[in-house]
Amino acid sequence: MKVRRLHRWDLSPRAAIRLQERLRERLVLRGGPRSPRWIAAADASFDDRFVYGVAVLWDATRGEIVEVRTARRPLTFPYVPGLLSFREAPTLLDALRPLSRKPDLVLADGQGIAHPRGFGVACHLGLLLDLPTIGVAKSLLVGEHGALSRRAGAAVPLRFRGRQVGWAFRSRDGVKPLFVSPGHRVGLAAALRLARGIRRRFRLPDPIRAADSASRAFRRGNVARTITYALSVSGEASA
DNA sequence: GCGACAG
DNA sequence: ATCTTGTCGC
């Protein structure tokens, strides 16, 4: 699929922050696909020198991974809370670009608008892909929320500076909550509805789970094994 | 100045 | 994120 080139990536942290403040004005935080069939998820792993990215395409109708792509780039940007996309998005986009079908929804491992400047990695990917995107993070970056039932499916608003920016979402009974927020072309209500609708046999939604373990396998050396990992996580026999 | 801080 | 053995719990 096509990726818009709205800016360069070799920026200083200071310039990256200014860019986020400019790009966030272009976000569309409403709407969202009704019943997405094709869902893409991307995630990255790291070592001292490289970023290892994997994108998977999930067929929600059949409940399985139908395509896996990988990409590797040298590490060029440090980890700075709030600037995650400048570290891994170029690699994730390299992995997403060759997917043979345009997804109805993109899932990112990290925040959407639940971010200091309202522009987390899910927003960045969504804007450059011009696709509906939501962020699913395993821990909190900003904001606060009230008590949350331990029951799978439960959710409470996540607020930051007096505004709701997402949800604390209990994806499975008793597990630590996930933090779901809109990335682009999705509203708050739809972000939660979509997160609830994606199959999750573990804490993370299956597509993200698959991309996560596959990126780790990819970093550890073998592309064939990477694909096997993704497919096995999607429910196929690990043949 | 101090504490917080996605992956 | 990654480095790492055993260990508590369903």
mmCIF file of C-alpha atoms (C1' of nucleotides) in Angstrom:
data_model
loop_
_atom_site.group_PDB
_atom_site.id
_atom_site.type_symbol
_atom_site.label_atom_id
_atom_site.label_comp_id
_atom_site.label_asym_id
_atom_site.label_seq_id
_atom_site.Cartn_x
_atom_site.Cartn_y
_atom_site.Cartn_z
ATOM 1 C CA MET A 1 0.000 0.000 0.000
ATOM 2 C CA LYS A 2 1.031 3.567 -0.433
ATOM 3 C CA VAL A 3 2.705 5.621 2.259
ATOM 4 C CA ARG A 4 2.508 9.400 2.193
ATOM 5 C CA ARG A 5 5.763 11.274 2.547
ATOM 6 C CA LEU A 6 4.780 14.229 4.699
ATOM 7 C CA HIS A 7 8.187 14.878 6.228
ATOM 8 C CA ARG A 8 11.708 13.595 6.734
ATOM 9 C CA TRP A 9 12.709 11.304 9.574
ATOM 10 C CA ASP A 10 16.229 12.435 10.391
ATOM 11 C CA LEU A 11 15.200 14.989 12.968
ATOM 12 C CA SER A 12 16.479 16.000 16.352
ATOM 13 C CA PRO A 13 14.166 15.235 19.282
ATOM 14 C CA ARG A 14 13.388 18.919 19.483
ATOM 15 C CA ALA A 15 12.415 19.100 15.803
ATOM 16 C CA ALA A 16 10.424 15.889 16.151
ATOM 17 C CA ILE A 17 8.317 17.475 18.881
ATOM 18 C CA ARG A 18 7.583 20.491 16.700
ATOM 19 C CA LEU A 19 6.598 18.189 13.864
ATOM 20 C CA GLN A 20 4.166 16.273 16.097
ATOM 21 C CA GLU A 21 2.482 19.512 17.097
ATOM 22 C CA ARG A 22 2.057 20.398 13.437
ATOM 23 C CA LEU A 23 0.877 16.956 12.278
ATOM 24 C CA ARG A 24 -1.689 16.453 15.017
ATOM 25 C CA GLU A 25 -3.832 19.189 13.475
ATOM 26 C CA ARG A 26 -4.399 16.912 10.499
ATOM 27 C CA LEU A 27 -5.844 14.024 12.479
ATOM 28 C CA VAL A 28 -9.455 13.010 11.928
ATOM 29 C CA LEU A 29 -10.772 11.703 15.243
ATOM 30 C CA ARG A 30 -14.196 10.462 14.234
ATOM 31 C CA GLY A 31 -15.768 7.643 12.276
ATOM 32 C CA GLY A 32 -14.180 4.233 11.986
ATOM 33 C CA PRO A 33 -14.905 1.035 10.036
ATOM 34 C CA ARG A 34 -18.150 -0.735 10.936
ATOM 35 C CA SER A 35 -17.103 -4.304 10.459
ATOM 36 C CA PRO A 36 -13.432 -4.455 9.425
ATOM 37 C CA ARG A 37 -12.463 -7.695 7.755
ATOM 38 C CA TRP A 38 -8.826 -6.963 6.889
ATOM 39 C CA ILE A 39 -6.843 -5.799 9.903
ATOM 40 C CA ALA A 40 -3.124 -5.003 9.789
ATOM 41 C CA ALA A 41 -0.916 -4.956 12.862
ATOM 42 C CA ALA A 42 2.718 -3.918 13.120
ATOM 43 C CA ASP A 43 5.326 -4.223 15.833
ATOM 44 C CA ALA A 44 9.089 -4.001 16.259
ATOM 45 C CA SER A 45 11.944 -5.598 18.157
ATOM 46 C CA PHE A 46 15.440 -4.217 18.703
ATOM 47 C CA ASP A 47 19.059 -5.016 19.290
ATOM 48 C CA ASP A 48 22.055 -2.722 19.610
ATOM 49 C CA ARG A 49 22.095 -1.802 15.953
ATOM 50 C CA PHE A 50 18.802 -2.485 14.229
ATOM 51 C CA VAL A 51 15.049 -2.186 14.316
ATOM 52 C CA TYR A 52 13.260 -5.360 13.223
ATOM 53 C CA GLY A 53 9.728 -4.699 12.046
ATOM 54 C CA VAL A 54 6.925 -7.086 11.179
ATOM 55 C CA ALA A 55 3.513 -6.393 9.687
ATOM 56 C CA VAL A 56 0.792 -9.008 9.614
ATOM 57 C CA LEU A 57 -2.497 -8.979 7.769
ATOM 58 C CA TRP A 58 -5.343 -10.569 9.697
ATOM 59 C CA ASP A 59 -8.548 -11.842 8.120
ATOM 60 C CA ALA A 60 -11.155 -11.230 10.807
ATOM 61 C CA THR A 61 -13.683 -13.375 8.972
ATOM 62 C CA ARG A 62 -11.521 -16.468 9.093
ATOM 63 C CA GLY A 63 -9.673 -15.480 12.254
ATOM 64 C CA GLU A 64 -6.178 -16.001 10.944
ATOM 65 C CA ILE A 65 -3.054 -14.343 9.587
ATOM 66 C CA VAL A 66 -2.984 -14.317 5.803
ATOM 67 C CA GLU A 67 0.225 -12.391 5.149
ATOM 68 C CA VAL A 68 3.463 -11.519 6.937
ATOM 69 C CA ARG A 69 6.074 -8.931 5.877
ATOM 70 C CA THR A 70 9.342 -7.942 7.495
ATOM 71 C CA ALA A 71 11.727 -4.999 7.334
ATOM 72 C CA ARG A 72 14.968 -4.066 9.031
ATOM 73 C CA ARG A 73 16.654 -0.698 9.424
ATOM 74 C CA PRO A 74 19.626 0.608 11.386
ATOM 75 C CA LEU A 75 18.710 2.242 14.692
ATOM 76 C CA THR A 76 18.980 5.987 14.247
ATOM 77 C CA PHE A 77 16.823 7.512 16.950
ATOM 78 C CA PRO A 78 17.004 7.043 20.743
ATOM 79 C CA TYR A 79 14.098 5.920 22.856
ATOM 80 C CA VAL A 80 12.461 9.048 24.183
ATOM 81 C CA PRO A 81 9.038 8.743 25.828
ATOM 82 C CA GLY A 82 6.637 10.558 23.514
ATOM 83 C CA LEU A 83 8.834 10.161 20.417
ATOM 84 C CA LEU A 84 8.468 6.433 19.848
ATOM 85 C CA SER A 85 7.358 6.756 16.238
ATOM 86 C CA PHE A 86 10.649 8.391 15.231
ATOM 87 C CA ARG A 87 12.429 5.291 16.427
ATOM 88 C CA GLU A 88 10.286 2.589 14.869
ATOM 89 C CA ALA A 89 7.710 3.947 12.413
ATOM 90 C CA PRO A 90 10.048 4.057 9.376
ATOM 91 C CA THR A 91 10.698 0.331 9.794
ATOM 92 C CA LEU A 92 7.044 -0.480 10.489
ATOM 93 C CA LEU A 93 6.031 1.406 7.342
ATOM 94 C CA ASP A 94 8.602 -0.563 5.342
ATOM 95 C CA ALA A 95 6.928 -3.742 6.568
ATOM 96 C CA LEU A 96 3.382 -2.464 6.007
ATOM 97 C CA ARG A 97 4.011 -1.060 2.509
ATOM 98 C CA PRO A 98 4.316 -4.424 0.687
ATOM 99 C CA LEU A 99 1.087 -5.857 2.114
ATOM 100 C CA SER A 100 -0.884 -6.961 -0.941
ATOM 101 C CA ARG A 101 -4.204 -5.619 0.302
ATOM 102 C CA LYS A 102 -5.212 -2.331 1.856
ATOM 103 C CA PRO A 103 -6.483 -3.062 5.386
ATOM 104 C CA ASP A 104 -9.763 -1.693 6.776
ATOM 105 C CA LEU A 105 -8.019 -0.989 10.069
ATOM 106 C CA VAL A 106 -4.456 -0.726 11.361
ATOM 107 C CA LEU A 107 -3.399 -1.662 14.891
ATOM 108 C CA ALA A 108 -0.310 -0.199 16.513
ATOM 109 C CA ASP A 109 1.489 -1.389 19.632
ATOM 110 C CA GLY A 110 1.551 1.905 21.523
ATOM 111 C CA GLN A 111 -0.560 4.994 22.084
ATOM 112 C CA GLY A 112 -2.822 6.893 19.738
ATOM 113 C CA ILE A 113 -3.940 10.294 21.041
ATOM 114 C CA ALA A 114 -3.298 9.249 24.656
ATOM 115 C CA HIS A 115 -0.004 11.055 24.309
ATOM 116 C CA PRO A 116 1.597 14.280 25.670
ATOM 117 C CA ARG A 117 0.938 16.075 22.369
ATOM 118 C CA GLY A 118 -1.941 13.936 21.177
ATOM 119 C CA PHE A 119 0.202 12.265 18.527
ATOM 120 C CA GLY A 120 1.348 8.766 19.461
ATOM 121 C CA VAL A 121 2.737 6.165 17.076
ATOM 122 C CA ALA A 122 -0.767 5.035 16.050
ATOM 123 C CA CYS A 123 -1.596 8.589 14.919
ATOM 124 C CA HIS A 124 1.635 8.848 13.009
ATOM 125 C CA LEU A 125 1.146 5.557 11.168
ATOM 126 C CA GLY A 126 -2.503 6.324 10.470
ATOM 127 C CA LEU A 127 -1.767 9.750 9.034
ATOM 128 C CA LEU A 128 1.015 8.516 6.747
ATOM 129 C CA LEU A 129 -1.057 5.538 5.592
ATOM 130 C CA ASP A 130 -4.273 7.566 5.475
ATOM 131 C CA LEU A 131 -6.101 4.651 7.092
ATOM 132 C CA PRO A 132 -8.242 4.121 10.206
ATOM 133 C CA THR A 133 -5.831 3.320 13.029
ATOM 134 C CA ILE A 134 -6.022 2.667 16.745
ATOM 135 C CA GLY A 135 -3.324 2.405 19.376
ATOM 136 C CA VAL A 136 -3.241 -0.484 21.828
ATOM 137 C CA ALA A 137 -0.659 0.043 24.574
ATOM 138 C CA LYS A 138 0.373 -2.320 27.340
ATOM 139 C CA SER A 139 1.118 0.484 29.785
ATOM 140 C CA LEU A 140 0.239 4.091 30.432
ATOM 141 C CA LEU A 141 2.078 7.077 29.019
ATOM 142 C CA VAL A 142 -0.225 9.883 30.150
ATOM 143 C CA GLY A 143 -3.647 10.232 31.754
ATOM 144 C CA GLU A 144 -5.602 8.687 34.573
ATOM 145 C CA HIS A 145 -8.666 6.526 34.965
ATOM 146 C CA GLY A 146 -11.073 5.253 37.586
ATOM 147 C CA ALA A 147 -11.713 1.785 38.931
ATOM 148 C CA LEU A 148 -12.047 -0.945 36.340
ATOM 149 C CA SER A 149 -13.955 -4.212 36.692
ATOM 150 C CA ARG A 150 -11.740 -7.283 36.432
ATOM 151 C CA ARG A 151 -14.082 -8.769 33.858
ATOM 152 C CA ALA A 152 -13.025 -9.206 30.223
ATOM 153 C CA GLY A 153 -14.543 -6.463 28.073
ATOM 154 C CA ALA A 154 -14.782 -3.890 30.864
ATOM 155 C CA ALA A 155 -13.593 -0.365 30.056
ATOM 156 C CA VAL A 156 -13.411 3.080 31.686
ATOM 157 C CA PRO A 157 -12.462 6.437 30.145
ATOM 158 C CA LEU A 158 -8.822 7.471 30.155
ATOM 159 C CA ARG A 159 -8.535 11.212 30.770
ATOM 160 C CA PHE A 160 -5.714 13.676 30.245
ATOM 161 C CA ARG A 161 -5.908 17.398 30.977
ATOM 162 C CA GLY A 162 -9.659 17.219 31.454
ATOM 163 C CA ARG A 163 -10.271 15.499 28.147
ATOM 164 C CA GLN A 164 -11.011 11.892 27.375
ATOM 165 C CA VAL A 165 -8.199 10.522 25.210
ATOM 166 C CA GLY A 166 -8.945 6.803 25.261
ATOM 167 C CA TRP A 167 -9.894 3.856 27.412
ATOM 168 C CA ALA A 168 -8.455 1.543 30.015
ATOM 169 C CA PHE A 169 -9.656 -1.774 28.672
ATOM 170 C CA ARG A 170 -9.679 -5.170 30.365
ATOM 171 C CA SER A 171 -9.028 -7.505 27.473
ATOM 172 C CA ARG A 172 -9.228 -10.724 29.542
ATOM 173 C CA ASP A 173 -10.457 -11.621 33.019
ATOM 174 C CA GLY A 174 -8.062 -10.413 35.679
ATOM 175 C CA VAL A 175 -5.203 -9.283 33.402
ATOM 176 C CA LYS A 176 -3.581 -5.849 33.524
ATOM 177 C CA PRO A 177 -5.577 -3.407 31.436
ATOM 178 C CA LEU A 178 -4.677 -2.289 27.936
ATOM 179 C CA PHE A 179 -4.846 1.374 26.942
ATOM 180 C CA VAL A 180 -6.795 1.922 23.767
ATOM 181 C CA SER A 181 -6.916 5.259 21.950
ATOM 182 C CA PRO A 182 -7.813 6.532 18.480
ATOM 183 C CA GLY A 183 -4.956 6.994 16.047
ATOM 184 C CA HIS A 184 -6.546 8.470 12.936
ATOM 185 C CA ARG A 185 -9.939 8.341 11.191
ATOM 186 C CA VAL A 186 -11.468 6.681 14.280
ATOM 187 C CA GLY A 187 -13.447 8.205 17.147
ATOM 188 C CA LEU A 188 -13.314 7.354 20.838
ATOM 189 C CA ALA A 189 -16.428 5.170 20.824
ATOM 190 C CA ALA A 190 -15.332 3.306 17.700
ATOM 191 C CA ALA A 191 -11.845 2.703 19.089
ATOM 192 C CA LEU A 192 -13.342 0.816 22.026
ATOM 193 C CA ARG A 193 -15.897 -0.994 19.888
ATOM 194 C CA LEU A 194 -13.182 -2.127 17.491
ATOM 195 C CA ALA A 195 -10.841 -3.241 20.263
ATOM 196 C CA ARG A 196 -13.640 -5.277 21.804
ATOM 197 C CA GLY A 197 -14.434 -6.854 18.463
ATOM 198 C CA ILE A 198 -10.974 -8.192 17.683
ATOM 199 C CA ARG A 199 -10.263 -11.717 18.818
ATOM 200 C CA ARG A 200 -7.893 -11.990 21.748
ATOM 201 C CA ARG A 201 -6.976 -15.354 23.164
ATOM 202 C CA PHE A 202 -4.387 -13.727 25.400
ATOM 203 C CA ARG A 203 -4.053 -10.233 26.790
ATOM 204 C CA LEU A 204 -3.153 -8.680 23.441
ATOM 205 C CA PRO A 205 -5.424 -8.767 20.373
ATOM 206 C CA ASP A 206 -4.409 -11.749 18.213
ATOM 207 C CA PRO A 207 -3.001 -9.668 15.308
ATOM 208 C CA ILE A 208 -0.755 -7.619 17.623
ATOM 209 C CA ARG A 209 0.244 -10.733 19.492
ATOM 210 C CA ALA A 210 1.292 -12.317 16.224
ATOM 211 C CA ALA A 211 3.284 -9.274 15.096
ATOM 212 C CA ASP A 212 4.925 -9.066 18.505
ATOM 213 C CA SER A 213 6.187 -12.644 18.637
ATOM 214 C CA ALA A 214 7.071 -12.630 14.941
ATOM 215 C CA SER A 215 9.224 -9.519 15.288
ATOM 216 C CA ARG A 216 11.098 -11.207 18.116
ATOM 217 C CA ALA A 217 11.631 -14.298 15.982
ATOM 218 C CA PHE A 218 12.764 -12.124 13.095
ATOM 219 C CA ARG A 219 15.336 -10.390 15.289
ATOM 220 C CA ARG A 220 16.603 -13.769 16.425
ATOM 221 C CA GLY A 221 17.516 -14.609 12.913
ATOM 222 C CA ASN A 222 15.185 -16.496 10.622
ATOM 223 C CA VAL A 223 12.513 -15.181 8.274
ATOM 224 C CA ALA A 224 10.891 -18.570 7.672
ATOM 225 C CA ARG A 225 10.634 -19.056 11.423
ATOM 226 C CA THR A 226 9.180 -15.568 11.710
ATOM 227 C CA ILE A 227 6.307 -16.488 9.444
ATOM 228 C CA THR A 228 5.766 -19.758 11.257
ATOM 229 C CA TYR A 229 5.484 -17.849 14.517
ATOM 230 C CA ALA A 230 2.911 -15.465 13.109
ATOM 231 C CA LEU A 231 0.830 -18.231 11.616
ATOM 232 C CA SER A 232 0.911 -20.386 14.722
ATOM 233 C CA VAL A 233 -0.214 -17.472 16.851
ATOM 234 C CA SER A 234 -3.072 -16.901 14.444
ATOM 235 C CA GLY A 235 -4.431 -20.338 15.248
ATOM 236 C CA GLU A 236 -3.012 -22.468 12.452
ATOM 237 C CA ALA A 237 -1.387 -25.755 13.300
ATOM 238 C CA SER A 238 2.297 -25.017 13.795
ATOM 239 C CA ALA A 239 3.206 -27.437 11.044
ATOM 240 C "C1'" DG B 1 14.421 20.893 41.324
ATOM 241 C "C1'" DC B 2 11.554 16.299 41.506
ATOM 242 C "C1'" DG B 3 8.958 12.668 39.592
ATOM 243 C "C1'" DA B 4 6.913 10.349 35.411
ATOM 244 C "C1'" DC B 5 7.989 8.290 31.354
ATOM 245 C "C1'" DA B 6 4.428 3.913 25.045
ATOM 246 C "C1'" DG B 7 8.444 0.641 23.281
ATOM 247 C "C1'" DA C 1 12.457 -2.767 24.211
ATOM 248 C "C1'" DT C 2 16.178 -6.211 26.176
ATOM 249 C "C1'" DC C 3 19.065 -8.766 29.672
ATOM 250 C "C1'" DT C 4 17.526 -13.648 32.268
ATOM 251 C "C1'" DT C 5 15.972 -18.714 36.366
ATOM 252 C "C1'" DG C 6 13.141 -19.836 38.848
ATOM 253 C "C1'" DT C 7 8.736 -19.567 40.537
ATOM 254 C "C1'" DC C 8 3.785 -18.520 41.942
ATOM 255 C "C1'" DG C 9 -0.807 -19.567 40.252
ATOM 256 C "C1'" DC C 10 -4.698 -21.374 37.326
#
